[in-house]
Coordinates of C-alpha atoms in Angstrom, one line a residue:
Chain A
X1 CA 76.7 114.3 189.5
X2 CA 79.2 114.7 192.3
X3 CA 78.3 115.6 195.8
X4 CA 79.4 119.3 195.5
X5 CA 77.3 120.0 192.5
X6 CA 74.3 118.2 194.1
X7 CA 74.7 120.3 197.2
X8 CA 75.0 123.5 195.1
X9 CA 71.7 122.6 193.4
X10 CA 70.0 121.9 196.6
X11 CA 71.2 125.1 198.2
X12 CA 68.5 127.4 196.7
X13 CA 65.8 125.0 197.8
X14 CA 67.1 124.8 201.3
X15 CA 67.4 128.5 201.4
X16 CA 63.8 128.9 200.1
X17 CA 62.6 126.4 202.7
X18 CA 64.4 128.4 205.4
X19 CA 62.6 131.5 204.2
X20 CA 59.3 129.8 204.1
X21 CA 59.6 128.5 207.7
X22 CA 60.6 131.9 208.9
X23 CA 57.9 133.6 206.9
X24 CA 55.1 131.3 208.2
X25 CA 56.4 132.0 211.7
X26 CA 56.3 135.7 211.1
X27 CA 52.8 135.5 209.6
X28 CA 51.5 133.7 212.6
X29 CA 53.1 136.2 214.9
X30 CA 52.0 139.4 213.2
X31 CA 48.8 138.6 211.4
X32 CA 46.8 140.7 210.6
X33 CA 49.2 143.5 211.4
X34 CA 51.1 145.2 208.6
X35 CA 53.6 142.9 207.2
X36 CA 56.9 144.1 208.6
X37 CA 59.1 141.3 209.8
X38 CA 62.4 142.1 211.3
X39 CA 63.3 139.2 213.5
X40 CA 63.7 136.1 211.4
X41 CA 65.5 137.1 208.3
X42 CA 69.2 136.2 207.8
X43 CA 71.6 138.9 206.6
X44 CA 71.4 137.7 203.0
X45 CA 67.6 138.3 202.9
X46 CA 67.9 141.7 201.6
X47 CA 65.0 143.7 200.3
X48 CA 64.9 142.3 196.8
X49 CA 64.8 138.7 197.8
X50 CA 62.3 139.5 200.5
X51 CA 59.8 141.0 198.1
X52 CA 60.4 138.5 195.4
X53 CA 59.6 135.8 197.9
X54 CA 56.4 137.5 198.9
X55 CA 55.3 137.2 195.3
X56 CA 56.2 133.6 195.2
X57 CA 54.3 132.9 198.3
X58 CA 51.3 134.6 196.8
X59 CA 51.0 132.1 194.0
X60 CA 47.9 129.9 194.2
X61 CA 49.9 126.7 194.4
X62 CA 51.4 127.7 197.7
X63 CA 49.4 127.1 200.9
X64 CA 50.3 130.3 202.5
X65 CA 48.5 133.5 201.8
X66 CA 50.4 136.7 201.8
X67 CA 49.4 139.2 204.4
X68 CA 47.0 141.8 203.2
X69 CA 48.4 145.1 202.1
X70 CA 47.5 147.6 204.8
X71 CA 44.8 149.8 203.5
X72 CA 45.2 153.5 203.4
X73 CA 43.4 155.2 206.1
X74 CA 42.6 158.7 205.3
X75 CA 41.8 160.5 208.5
X76 CA 39.7 163.6 208.3
X77 CA 41.8 166.7 207.8
X78 CA 45.0 164.7 207.2
X79 CA 46.8 164.5 203.9
X80 CA 46.9 161.2 202.1
X81 CA 49.8 159.1 203.2
X82 CA 52.5 158.6 200.6
X83 CA 52.7 155.4 198.8
X84 CA 56.2 154.2 199.5
X85 CA 58.1 154.6 202.7
X86 CA 61.6 153.3 202.8
X87 CA 63.7 152.8 205.8
X88 CA 67.3 151.6 205.4
X89 CA 69.0 150.5 208.6
X90 CA 72.6 149.9 209.1
X91 CA 74.6 149.2 212.2
X92 CA 78.3 148.3 212.0
X93 CA 80.8 147.7 214.7
X94 CA 84.2 149.3 214.9
X95 CA 86.7 147.6 212.6
X96 CA 88.2 144.8 214.6
X97 CA 85.2 144.3 216.8
X98 CA 82.3 141.9 216.5
X99 CA 78.7 143.0 216.1
X100 CA 77.9 142.0 219.6
X101 CA 80.5 144.4 220.8
X102 CA 78.8 147.3 219.0
X103 CA 77.6 149.9 221.5
X104 CA 75.2 151.7 219.2
X105 CA 71.5 150.9 219.2
X106 CA 68.4 151.7 217.1
X107 CA 64.7 151.2 217.5
X108 CA 61.6 152.4 215.7
X109 CA 57.9 152.2 216.3
X110 CA 55.2 152.8 213.7
X111 CA 51.5 153.4 213.6
X112 CA 49.0 153.2 216.3
X113 CA 50.0 149.8 217.7
X114 CA 53.4 151.1 218.5
X115 CA 55.2 148.0 217.2
X116 CA 58.7 148.5 218.5
X117 CA 61.3 147.0 216.3
X118 CA 64.9 146.5 217.1
X119 CA 67.4 143.8 216.3
X120 CA 70.9 143.2 217.5
X121 CA 71.5 139.6 216.6
X122 CA 73.0 139.4 213.2
X123 CA 72.1 142.3 210.9
X124 CA 74.6 144.7 209.5
X125 CA 72.0 146.3 207.3
X126 CA 68.4 146.0 206.5
X127 CA 66.0 147.6 204.1
X128 CA 62.3 147.9 204.7
X129 CA 59.3 149.3 202.9
X130 CA 55.9 150.2 204.0
X131 CA 53.2 150.7 201.4
X132 CA 51.7 153.2 203.7
X133 CA 52.0 154.7 207.1
X134 CA 48.9 155.6 209.1
X135 CA 49.7 158.2 211.6
X136 CA 53.1 157.9 213.1
X137 CA 56.7 156.8 212.9
X138 CA 59.2 157.2 215.6
X139 CA 62.9 156.4 215.2
X140 CA 65.7 156.5 217.8
X141 CA 69.4 155.9 217.8
X142 CA 71.9 155.9 220.6
X143 CA 75.6 155.7 220.9
X144 CA 76.7 154.1 224.1
X145 CA 79.8 155.8 225.7
X146 CA 82.6 153.3 225.6
X147 CA 84.1 154.2 228.9
X148 CA 80.9 153.7 230.8
X149 CA 79.4 150.5 232.2
X150 CA 77.3 148.3 230.0
X151 CA 76.7 151.1 227.5
X152 CA 75.2 148.9 224.8
X153 CA 72.5 147.7 227.2
X154 CA 71.8 151.3 228.2
X155 CA 71.6 152.5 224.6
X156 CA 69.2 149.7 223.7
X157 CA 67.0 150.5 226.7
X158 CA 67.0 154.2 225.8
X159 CA 66.0 153.7 222.2
X160 CA 63.4 151.1 222.8
X161 CA 61.7 153.1 225.5
X162 CA 62.1 156.4 223.6
X163 CA 60.2 155.2 220.6
X164 CA 57.5 153.6 222.8
X165 CA 57.0 156.6 225.0
X166 CA 57.2 159.3 222.3
X167 CA 59.4 161.6 224.3
X168 CA 60.1 164.2 221.6
X169 CA 57.8 166.8 223.1
X170 CA 58.7 166.1 226.7
X171 CA 59.7 169.2 228.6
X172 CA 63.0 168.9 230.5
X173 CA 61.5 168.1 233.9
X174 CA 59.4 165.2 232.5
X175 CA 62.4 164.0 230.5
X176 CA 64.5 163.9 233.7
X177 CA 61.8 161.9 235.5
X178 CA 61.5 159.5 232.5
X179 CA 65.3 159.0 232.6
X180 CA 65.3 158.5 236.4
X181 CA 62.8 155.6 236.0
X182 CA 64.8 154.2 233.1
X183 CA 68.0 154.4 235.1
X184 CA 66.5 152.6 238.0
X185 CA 65.3 149.9 235.6
X186 CA 68.8 149.6 234.1
X187 CA 70.4 149.4 237.6
X188 CA 67.9 146.7 238.7
X189 CA 68.6 144.6 235.6
X190 CA 72.3 144.2 236.6
X191 CA 73.3 141.3 238.7
X192 CA 76.3 142.5 240.7
X193 CA 76.4 139.7 243.3
X194 CA 79.8 138.3 243.9
X195 CA 81.5 140.6 241.4
X196 CA 84.9 142.1 242.0
X197 CA 85.4 145.7 243.2
X198 CA 85.8 147.2 239.7
X199 CA 82.5 145.8 238.4
X200 CA 80.6 147.2 241.4
X201 CA 82.3 150.6 241.3
X202 CA 81.9 150.9 237.6
X203 CA 78.2 150.0 237.9
X204 CA 77.9 152.8 240.5
X205 CA 79.2 155.3 238.0
X206 CA 76.5 154.1 235.6
X207 CA 76.1 154.1 231.8
X208 CA 76.1 157.0 229.4
X209 CA 74.9 157.3 225.8
X210 CA 73.8 159.9 223.3
X211 CA 70.2 159.9 222.2
X212 CA 68.5 161.1 219.0
X213 CA 64.8 160.7 218.6
X214 CA 62.7 161.5 215.5
X215 CA 59.0 161.6 215.5
X216 CA 57.1 161.9 212.3
X217 CA 53.4 162.7 212.0
X218 CA 51.0 163.9 209.3
X219 CA 51.0 167.7 208.9
X220 CA 47.3 168.7 208.7
X221 CA 48.1 172.3 208.0
X222 CA 47.7 173.7 204.6
X223 CA 46.1 170.6 203.1
X224 CA 49.2 169.5 201.4
X225 CA 50.6 166.0 201.6
X226 CA 53.5 166.7 203.9
X227 CA 54.5 165.3 207.2
X228 CA 56.0 167.1 210.1
X229 CA 59.0 165.8 211.9
X230 CA 60.2 166.7 215.4
X231 CA 63.6 165.8 216.7
X232 CA 65.1 165.7 220.2
X233 CA 68.9 165.3 220.4
X234 CA 71.3 164.9 223.3
X235 CA 74.9 164.5 222.3
X236 CA 76.5 164.2 218.9
X237 CA 74.3 161.7 217.1
X238 CA 72.8 163.8 214.3
X239 CA 69.8 164.1 212.0
X240 CA 70.4 165.4 208.4
X241 CA 67.5 166.5 206.4
X242 CA 68.0 166.6 202.6
X243 CA 65.7 168.1 200.0
X244 CA 66.4 168.1 196.3
X245 CA 69.7 166.5 197.1
X246 CA 70.7 169.4 199.3
X247 CA 71.1 169.8 203.0
X248 CA 68.0 171.4 204.4
X249 CA 68.7 171.1 208.1
X250 CA 70.9 169.4 210.6
X251 CA 70.2 168.7 214.3
X252 CA 72.2 169.3 216.3
X253 CA 74.4 171.6 214.2
X254 CA 77.9 170.5 214.8
X255 CA 80.9 171.4 212.7
X256 CA 82.9 168.5 211.4
X257 CA 86.0 169.6 213.4
X258 CA 83.9 169.7 216.6
X259 CA 83.0 166.1 216.6
X260 CA 85.1 164.1 219.0
X261 CA 84.9 166.6 221.8
X262 CA 83.1 165.5 224.9
X263 CA 79.4 165.4 223.9
X264 CA 76.4 165.7 226.2
X265 CA 75.3 162.3 227.3
X266 CA 72.2 160.8 228.8
X267 CA 73.2 158.9 232.0
X268 CA 71.6 156.1 234.0
X269 CA 72.6 158.2 237.0
X270 CA 69.9 160.7 237.9
X271 CA 72.2 163.1 239.6
X272 CA 74.4 163.3 236.6
X273 CA 71.4 164.1 234.4
X274 CA 70.1 166.8 236.7
X275 CA 73.5 168.5 236.6
X276 CA 74.4 168.1 232.9
X277 CA 71.1 167.9 231.0
X278 CA 70.4 171.6 230.9
X279 CA 68.0 173.1 228.5
X280 CA 71.0 174.0 226.3
X281 CA 72.1 170.3 226.2
X282 CA 68.7 169.2 224.9
X283 CA 68.5 170.2 221.3
X284 CA 65.0 170.3 219.7
X285 CA 64.0 171.0 216.2
X286 CA 61.3 170.3 213.6
X287 CA 60.7 170.5 209.9
X288 CA 58.4 169.5 207.0
X289 CA 59.1 166.2 205.3
X290 CA 58.0 166.3 201.7
X291 CA 58.0 163.7 198.9
X292 CA 61.6 163.1 197.7
X293 CA 63.1 164.3 201.0
X294 CA 65.5 162.1 203.0
X295 CA 66.1 162.0 206.7
X296 CA 69.4 160.5 207.9
X297 CA 69.9 159.6 211.5
X298 CA 73.5 158.6 212.4
X299 CA 76.0 158.3 215.1
X300 CA 79.0 160.6 215.4
X301 CA 81.7 159.1 213.3
X302 CA 79.6 159.0 210.2
X303 CA 78.0 162.3 211.1
X304 CA 81.4 164.0 211.1
X305 CA 82.1 162.7 207.6
X306 CA 78.7 163.8 206.3
X307 CA 79.0 167.2 207.9
X308 CA 82.4 167.6 206.3
X309 CA 81.1 166.4 202.9
X310 CA 78.2 168.9 203.1
X311 CA 80.5 171.7 204.0
X312 CA 82.7 170.9 201.0
X313 CA 79.8 170.5 198.6
X314 CA 76.3 171.3 199.3
X315 CA 75.0 168.2 197.5
X316 CA 73.8 165.2 199.5
X317 CA 76.8 162.9 199.9
X318 CA 76.7 159.6 198.1
X319 CA 76.6 156.7 200.5
X320 CA 76.8 153.4 198.6
X321 CA 74.1 151.5 200.5
X322 CA 74.4 148.4 198.3
X323 CA 77.9 147.9 199.4
X324 CA 77.9 149.7 202.7
X325 CA 80.5 147.5 204.4
X326 CA 83.1 148.2 201.8
X327 CA 82.1 151.8 201.6
X328 CA 82.7 152.3 205.4
X329 CA 85.9 150.3 205.3
X330 CA 87.2 152.6 202.6
X331 CA 86.3 155.7 204.6
X332 CA 88.1 154.3 207.6
X333 CA 91.1 153.2 205.7
X334 CA 91.4 156.6 204.1
X335 CA 91.2 158.2 207.5
X336 CA 88.1 160.0 206.3
X337 CA 86.0 158.4 209.0
X338 CA 87.0 157.6 212.6
X339 CA 87.0 153.9 213.4
X340 CA 83.9 153.8 215.6
X341 CA 80.6 152.0 215.7
X342 CA 78.3 153.3 213.0
X343 CA 74.6 153.4 212.9
X344 CA 72.7 154.9 210.0
X345 CA 68.9 155.1 209.6
X346 CA 67.9 156.5 206.3
X347 CA 64.2 157.3 205.8
X348 CA 62.7 158.5 202.5
X349 CA 59.4 158.3 200.7
X350 CA 58.2 158.4 197.2
X351 CA 54.7 159.5 196.2
X352 CA 53.1 157.5 193.5
Chain B
X1 CA 99.6 162.0 212.1
X2 CA 101.3 161.2 215.4
X3 CA 99.5 160.4 218.6
X4 CA 96.5 159.2 216.7
X5 CA 96.8 155.4 217.1
X6 CA 93.7 153.5 218.3
X7 CA 94.2 151.9 221.6
X8 CA 92.8 148.3 221.5
X9 CA 93.6 145.0 223.2
X10 CA 95.9 144.2 220.3
X11 CA 97.5 147.6 220.4
X12 CA 97.5 148.7 224.0
X13 CA 99.3 151.7 225.4
X14 CA 101.4 152.1 228.5
X15 CA 101.4 154.5 231.5
X16 CA 104.5 154.6 233.6
X17 CA 104.5 156.7 236.8
X18 CA 107.7 157.8 238.4
X19 CA 107.1 158.8 242.0
X20 CA 109.6 160.7 244.1
X21 CA 109.7 159.1 247.5
X22 CA 112.6 161.1 249.0
X23 CA 112.6 162.4 252.6
X24 CA 111.1 165.8 251.7
X25 CA 107.9 164.1 250.6
X26 CA 107.1 163.8 254.4
X27 CA 106.1 167.5 254.3
X28 CA 102.6 168.5 253.4
X29 CA 101.3 170.2 250.3
X30 CA 101.2 174.0 250.4
X31 CA 98.7 175.0 253.1
X32 CA 98.2 171.5 254.4
X33 CA 100.0 170.2 257.4
X34 CA 97.8 167.3 258.5
X35 CA 98.9 164.9 255.8
X36 CA 102.2 164.5 254.1
X37 CA 102.8 164.9 250.3
X38 CA 103.7 161.2 250.3
X39 CA 100.4 160.2 251.9
X40 CA 98.3 162.4 249.7
X41 CA 100.2 161.4 246.6
X42 CA 99.7 157.7 247.4
X43 CA 95.9 158.4 247.6
X44 CA 96.1 160.2 244.2
X45 CA 98.1 157.4 242.6
X46 CA 95.8 154.7 244.0
X47 CA 92.8 156.6 242.8
X48 CA 94.3 157.1 239.4
X49 CA 95.2 153.4 239.1
X50 CA 91.6 152.5 240.0
X51 CA 90.3 154.9 237.4
X52 CA 92.6 153.4 234.8
X53 CA 91.2 149.9 235.7
X54 CA 87.6 151.2 235.5
X55 CA 88.1 152.6 232.0
X56 CA 88.7 149.1 230.9
X57 CA 85.6 147.6 232.4
X58 CA 82.7 147.3 229.9
X59 CA 80.2 145.0 231.4
X60 CA 79.6 142.7 234.4
X61 CA 80.5 139.5 232.7
X62 CA 83.6 140.4 230.8
X63 CA 86.2 141.5 233.4
X64 CA 88.9 144.0 232.5
X65 CA 90.0 144.6 228.9
X66 CA 93.7 144.9 228.5
X67 CA 93.9 148.3 226.9
X68 CA 96.8 149.4 229.0
X69 CA 100.1 148.4 230.6
X70 CA 100.8 150.2 233.9
X71 CA 104.0 150.5 235.9
X72 CA 105.0 152.5 239.0
X73 CA 108.6 153.3 239.7
X74 CA 109.5 154.8 243.1
X75 CA 112.8 156.6 243.7
X76 CA 114.2 157.6 247.1
X77 CA 114.5 154.5 249.4
X78 CA 118.2 153.5 249.7
X79 CA 118.9 156.2 247.1
X80 CA 117.7 153.9 244.4
X81 CA 114.9 153.4 241.9
X82 CA 112.6 150.4 242.2
X83 CA 109.3 149.0 241.1
X84 CA 106.8 150.4 243.7
X85 CA 103.7 148.4 243.3
X86 CA 102.9 146.5 246.6
X87 CA 101.1 143.3 247.4
X88 CA 100.9 140.5 244.9
X89 CA 102.4 142.7 242.2
X90 CA 105.5 143.7 244.3
X91 CA 108.7 143.7 242.2
X92 CA 106.9 143.9 238.8
X93 CA 107.9 146.7 236.6
X94 CA 105.0 146.7 234.2
X95 CA 101.7 144.8 234.5
X96 CA 98.6 144.4 232.3
X97 CA 95.7 146.4 233.6
X98 CA 93.7 143.2 234.2
X99 CA 96.5 142.0 236.5
X100 CA 96.4 145.3 238.2
X101 CA 92.7 145.3 238.8
X102 CA 92.7 141.7 240.1
X103 CA 95.6 142.1 242.4
X104 CA 95.5 145.1 244.7
X105 CA 97.3 144.9 248.0
X106 CA 93.9 145.4 249.7
X107 CA 90.5 147.0 249.0
X108 CA 89.5 149.6 251.6
X109 CA 86.0 151.2 252.1
X110 CA 86.2 154.9 252.1
X111 CA 83.6 157.6 252.5
X112 CA 83.5 160.3 249.9
X113 CA 81.3 163.3 249.5
X114 CA 79.1 163.5 246.5
X115 CA 76.4 165.9 245.4
X116 CA 73.0 164.8 246.6
X117 CA 71.3 166.3 243.6
X118 CA 69.5 168.9 245.7
X119 CA 72.3 171.4 246.1
X120 CA 73.9 169.6 249.0
X121 CA 76.4 167.0 249.7
X122 CA 76.0 163.4 250.9
X123 CA 78.4 160.7 252.0
X124 CA 78.9 157.6 249.8
X125 CA 81.1 154.7 250.6
X126 CA 83.3 153.6 247.8
X127 CA 85.7 150.6 247.3
X128 CA 89.2 152.0 247.3
X129 CA 91.9 149.5 246.2
X130 CA 95.4 150.1 247.4
X131 CA 98.4 149.2 245.3
X132 CA 100.9 151.8 246.3
X133 CA 102.0 152.8 249.8
X134 CA 103.4 156.1 250.9
X135 CA 107.1 156.4 251.6
X136 CA 109.4 159.3 252.3
X137 CA 113.1 158.4 252.7
X138 CA 116.6 159.4 251.6
X139 CA 117.5 161.5 248.5
X140 CA 116.1 162.0 245.0
X141 CA 117.8 159.6 242.5
X142 CA 115.8 160.8 239.5
X143 CA 118.4 159.8 236.9
X144 CA 118.2 156.2 238.1
X145 CA 114.5 156.3 237.8
X146 CA 114.7 157.7 234.2
X147 CA 117.2 154.9 233.3
X148 CA 114.9 152.3 234.7
X149 CA 112.0 153.8 232.7
X150 CA 114.1 153.6 229.6
X151 CA 114.9 150.0 230.1
X152 CA 111.3 149.1 230.7
X153 CA 109.9 151.1 227.7
X154 CA 112.7 150.0 225.3
X155 CA 111.3 146.5 225.6
X156 CA 107.7 147.6 225.5
X157 CA 108.1 149.7 222.3
X158 CA 109.8 146.8 220.6
X159 CA 106.9 144.6 221.6
X160 CA 104.2 147.1 220.5
X161 CA 105.8 149.0 217.6
X162 CA 102.5 150.4 216.3
X163 CA 100.8 151.3 219.5
X164 CA 100.0 154.7 220.9
X165 CA 103.3 155.5 222.6
X166 CA 103.8 155.2 226.3
X167 CA 103.2 158.2 228.6
X168 CA 105.5 158.8 231.5
X169 CA 104.6 161.0 234.5
X170 CA 107.4 162.0 236.8
X171 CA 106.1 163.5 240.0
X172 CA 108.7 165.1 242.2
X173 CA 109.1 167.8 244.9
X174 CA 112.8 168.4 244.7
X175 CA 116.0 168.5 242.8
X176 CA 117.7 165.3 241.7
X177 CA 120.6 164.1 243.9
X178 CA 122.2 161.8 241.4
X179 CA 123.2 164.1 238.6
X180 CA 121.6 165.9 235.7
X181 CA 118.4 164.1 234.6
X182 CA 118.1 166.0 231.3
X183 CA 120.1 163.6 229.1
X184 CA 118.3 160.6 230.6
X185 CA 114.9 162.2 230.1
X186 CA 115.8 163.1 226.5
X187 CA 117.0 159.6 225.8
X188 CA 113.7 158.3 227.1
X189 CA 111.8 160.7 224.8
X190 CA 113.8 159.3 221.8
X191 CA 112.1 155.9 222.2
X192 CA 109.2 155.7 219.9
X193 CA 106.5 153.6 218.2
X194 CA 105.3 154.3 214.7
X195 CA 102.7 156.6 216.3
X196 CA 105.1 158.9 218.0
X197 CA 107.8 159.3 220.6
X198 CA 107.4 158.4 224.3
X199 CA 105.7 161.3 226.1
X200 CA 107.4 162.5 229.3
X201 CA 105.4 164.8 231.5
X202 CA 106.7 166.4 234.7
X203 CA 104.7 167.4 237.8
X204 CA 106.5 169.4 240.4
X205 CA 104.7 169.5 243.8
X206 CA 105.5 172.0 246.4
X207 CA 105.0 172.6 250.1
X208 CA 105.4 176.3 249.7
X209 CA 102.4 178.4 248.9
X210 CA 102.7 179.9 245.4
X211 CA 100.9 180.3 242.2
X212 CA 101.1 177.0 240.2
X213 CA 102.5 177.4 236.7
X214 CA 100.6 175.1 234.3
X215 CA 101.5 173.9 230.9
X216 CA 104.0 176.7 230.0
X217 CA 105.0 177.2 226.4
X218 CA 108.3 179.1 227.0
X219 CA 111.0 178.6 229.6
X220 CA 111.6 182.3 230.1
X221 CA 108.2 182.4 231.9
X222 CA 109.6 180.2 234.6
X223 CA 111.0 181.4 237.9
X224 CA 114.2 179.5 238.3
X225 CA 116.8 177.1 236.8
X226 CA 115.2 174.0 238.3
X227 CA 111.8 174.9 236.8
X228 CA 113.5 175.5 233.4
X229 CA 115.3 172.1 233.7
X230 CA 111.9 170.4 234.3
X231 CA 110.5 172.3 231.3
X232 CA 113.2 171.1 229.0
X233 CA 112.7 167.5 230.3
X234 CA 109.0 167.7 229.4
X235 CA 107.4 166.7 226.0
X236 CA 105.2 169.1 224.0
X237 CA 101.5 168.2 224.6
X238 CA 100.1 166.1 221.8
X239 CA 97.0 167.5 220.0
X240 CA 94.4 165.5 221.8
X241 CA 95.7 166.6 225.2
X242 CA 95.7 170.2 223.9
X243 CA 92.0 169.7 223.1
X244 CA 91.2 168.1 226.5
X245 CA 92.9 170.8 228.5
X246 CA 91.3 173.6 226.5
X247 CA 87.9 172.0 227.3
X248 CA 88.9 172.3 230.9
X249 CA 89.4 176.0 230.4
X250 CA 93.2 176.2 230.1
X251 CA 94.9 178.5 227.7
X252 CA 97.0 176.0 225.8
X253 CA 99.1 176.6 222.6
X254 CA 100.6 173.9 220.3
X255 CA 103.9 174.6 222.0
X256 CA 102.7 174.0 225.6
X257 CA 104.6 171.4 227.5
X258 CA 103.3 168.6 229.7
X259 CA 104.7 170.3 232.8
X260 CA 103.2 171.8 235.9
X261 CA 105.3 173.6 238.5
X262 CA 104.4 174.2 242.1
X263 CA 101.3 172.2 241.7
X264 CA 98.8 171.6 244.5
X265 CA 96.9 168.4 244.9
X266 CA 94.0 169.5 242.7
X267 CA 96.3 170.3 239.7
X268 CA 98.2 167.0 240.1
X269 CA 94.9 165.0 240.0
X270 CA 93.7 167.0 237.0
X271 CA 96.8 166.6 235.0
X272 CA 97.1 162.8 235.7
X273 CA 93.4 162.3 234.8
X274 CA 93.6 164.2 231.6
X275 CA 97.1 162.9 230.7
X276 CA 95.9 159.3 231.0
X277 CA 92.6 159.9 229.1
X278 CA 92.7 158.0 225.9
X279 CA 91.9 159.7 222.7
X280 CA 90.8 156.7 220.7
X281 CA 89.9 153.7 222.8
X282 CA 88.3 150.8 220.9

C-alpha cells in the first residue's frame, strides 16, 4: 500500500473524527437546547452527512448521546406545529470577490430562547431542519451598500439585532429610535484613531444597507394549522411567498426592470434615516404560511431574476439548490443575473 | 450591451477632467461677484476628487481600492494644456485613486452647513483635501487639451481594453482660441474599449444670467453656434446616466447629450456627481 492510498483510506476516519470533535463541542455548548449547530461545521458537512452522523453517534457503542428531539409543545389555542421545518441558507460573494468581501448578511432567531444564529466564516450554503418549532421564527437579511463605509459590519449588526429585538411590528418612530441606538453602537465600534482623512470622512458619512425582516408565529385564528408571517422591508431585498408552486405574494413589490435604481436604505446616520425613512419607505406585509408553502428571502440581484422569472411564467422558478454555486455562475455568465453578492434564505415546511 | 462593464480593481475605469483656466475664469458665476469662477470651480473639482476617493473606501483597515484612474488637465496658462494636479502629484497626467487620496497638496478644515435633523441647519467641520488650485490666465487652448486627453487615453484604453470606457469632462466658459476643437473631440470619442467609446461631456459655465440648457437632445434647441458646437462635441448619454438623471427629475431621452450650457455652480456639481457615479462597482 503506497502513501497516497493509505492517506485516502485514512481520510474518512479523519473527517469523522473532525465531526465528532465538533459535535461534542456543540453538544456541550447547546445542551439541552434544540440541536441546531451552525458554528462548527465545515462547508462539506451538508445536511445529509450531518443527519447520517447523528444516527451514527446515536449507536450504543458510541459514548456520546444524541441530543433529545425537542418535544412538541402544544400551547392552548395554538395549532400543532408542523413536523418538519427546513431552512436553506445561501450567501455568495460577487464573482471575483472572496466570501469575506461579501457585504450581505443574514441572521435568524427561533423559539423562546431567541438563539441568534449567524455565520460569516466559511459557508456558502447550509441546510437546516427543525423537527418542530415552538412559537417563533425570525429571519433577517441585509444588503450592505457598497459605496458606504464598513457596510458588511453594518448589515451584520442590523440583522443580528433585528431578529433579537423583533422589530417587525415597530411603528416608524420606535424604529427610528432603534436605528439611532444601533447607529451609535456601530460608530462606537470603529477605531478611527490615526486614520487618514478619507477614512474619517467616510466614517462620518456612515454605513447604509437594505433590511428585510420576517417574523413567523402560530396563527391561532380558525383552529387550522397555519402560521402567520409578518414582514418589514426597507430597500430592494425581497420576500417571495409561493403556494402550490405559484407566486402568492411579494414584499416589496418591485418590477424586474426597476431593480438597480436607488433603493431606500437604512443608515447608521440618524439624520439620514429621519429624512429618508418615511412611512412609504417602510414596507410592511403579512400572510398565512401553510404546509407546502415556501418563503424566499433574497437580496436584489437574485430578486430581480426571480421577479422576471415569475412575470414570464407564474410557476415558482427552479433554483438548483444542490449545485447552487454553478447555478448562480450560469445566471451571471448568461447575463441573467447581475454580478452582485447574493443571499438566499429559503424556508418551507412539510406536515407529516 | 455597451457601457455595462463592471468596474473592479482588475478592470478600473478612468475620469479625466479638462478645466478651462483662461483669463475669463476670473469673473464670477452668474449673479455671484464675491468669488471667481476659477475659485468656485477649484472647490467643485477638489470636492469631486474627494468624493471619487471616498467611493473607493470600504472599511477602516483597507485603504482605498483602485477602482478609478483620475487625471486633471488644465488649459490656459502660457496658452497651453498641462497636467493640473498640484502638490506631490504635480506633473502627473493620470494617477490611481489610491495615489490621489494619499497625496493631496494639503488637507484643510472647512465648515459646512448640514441639516440638524430638527428642521434647521448646523455647522460641521469637514476635512477638505486640496489637489487643484484656481488659476485664470491667457487664452483658451481647448484643442491642445483634447489632443493631450487623446494621448493619455490612447495608452489607457490599450492597457484596459475591457474596462468601462473613460469619461472626459470638459469645463469651459469661452470659445477656444487655438482652432476648431470638433475634430479633436471626435477623435477622442473614437477611442474605445470593448465596452464602448470614450464618453466626452461638455459643461459650459457662464457669468451671464440666463436659463441653463441641460442635456439637450437636438441642436436646434440651442441659442447660438458656439452652443451647437459644444453639443456636437458631446457624447450621447449612456443608459445608466439616463436613468440616474431621470431619477433626479430631468426629462431625458435616449438621444440626450452629456452637455450643459450656461450652467450655474449647482448644475456643474450635479452633472459631475452624476456623471462620475458608477453603474456597476464591484
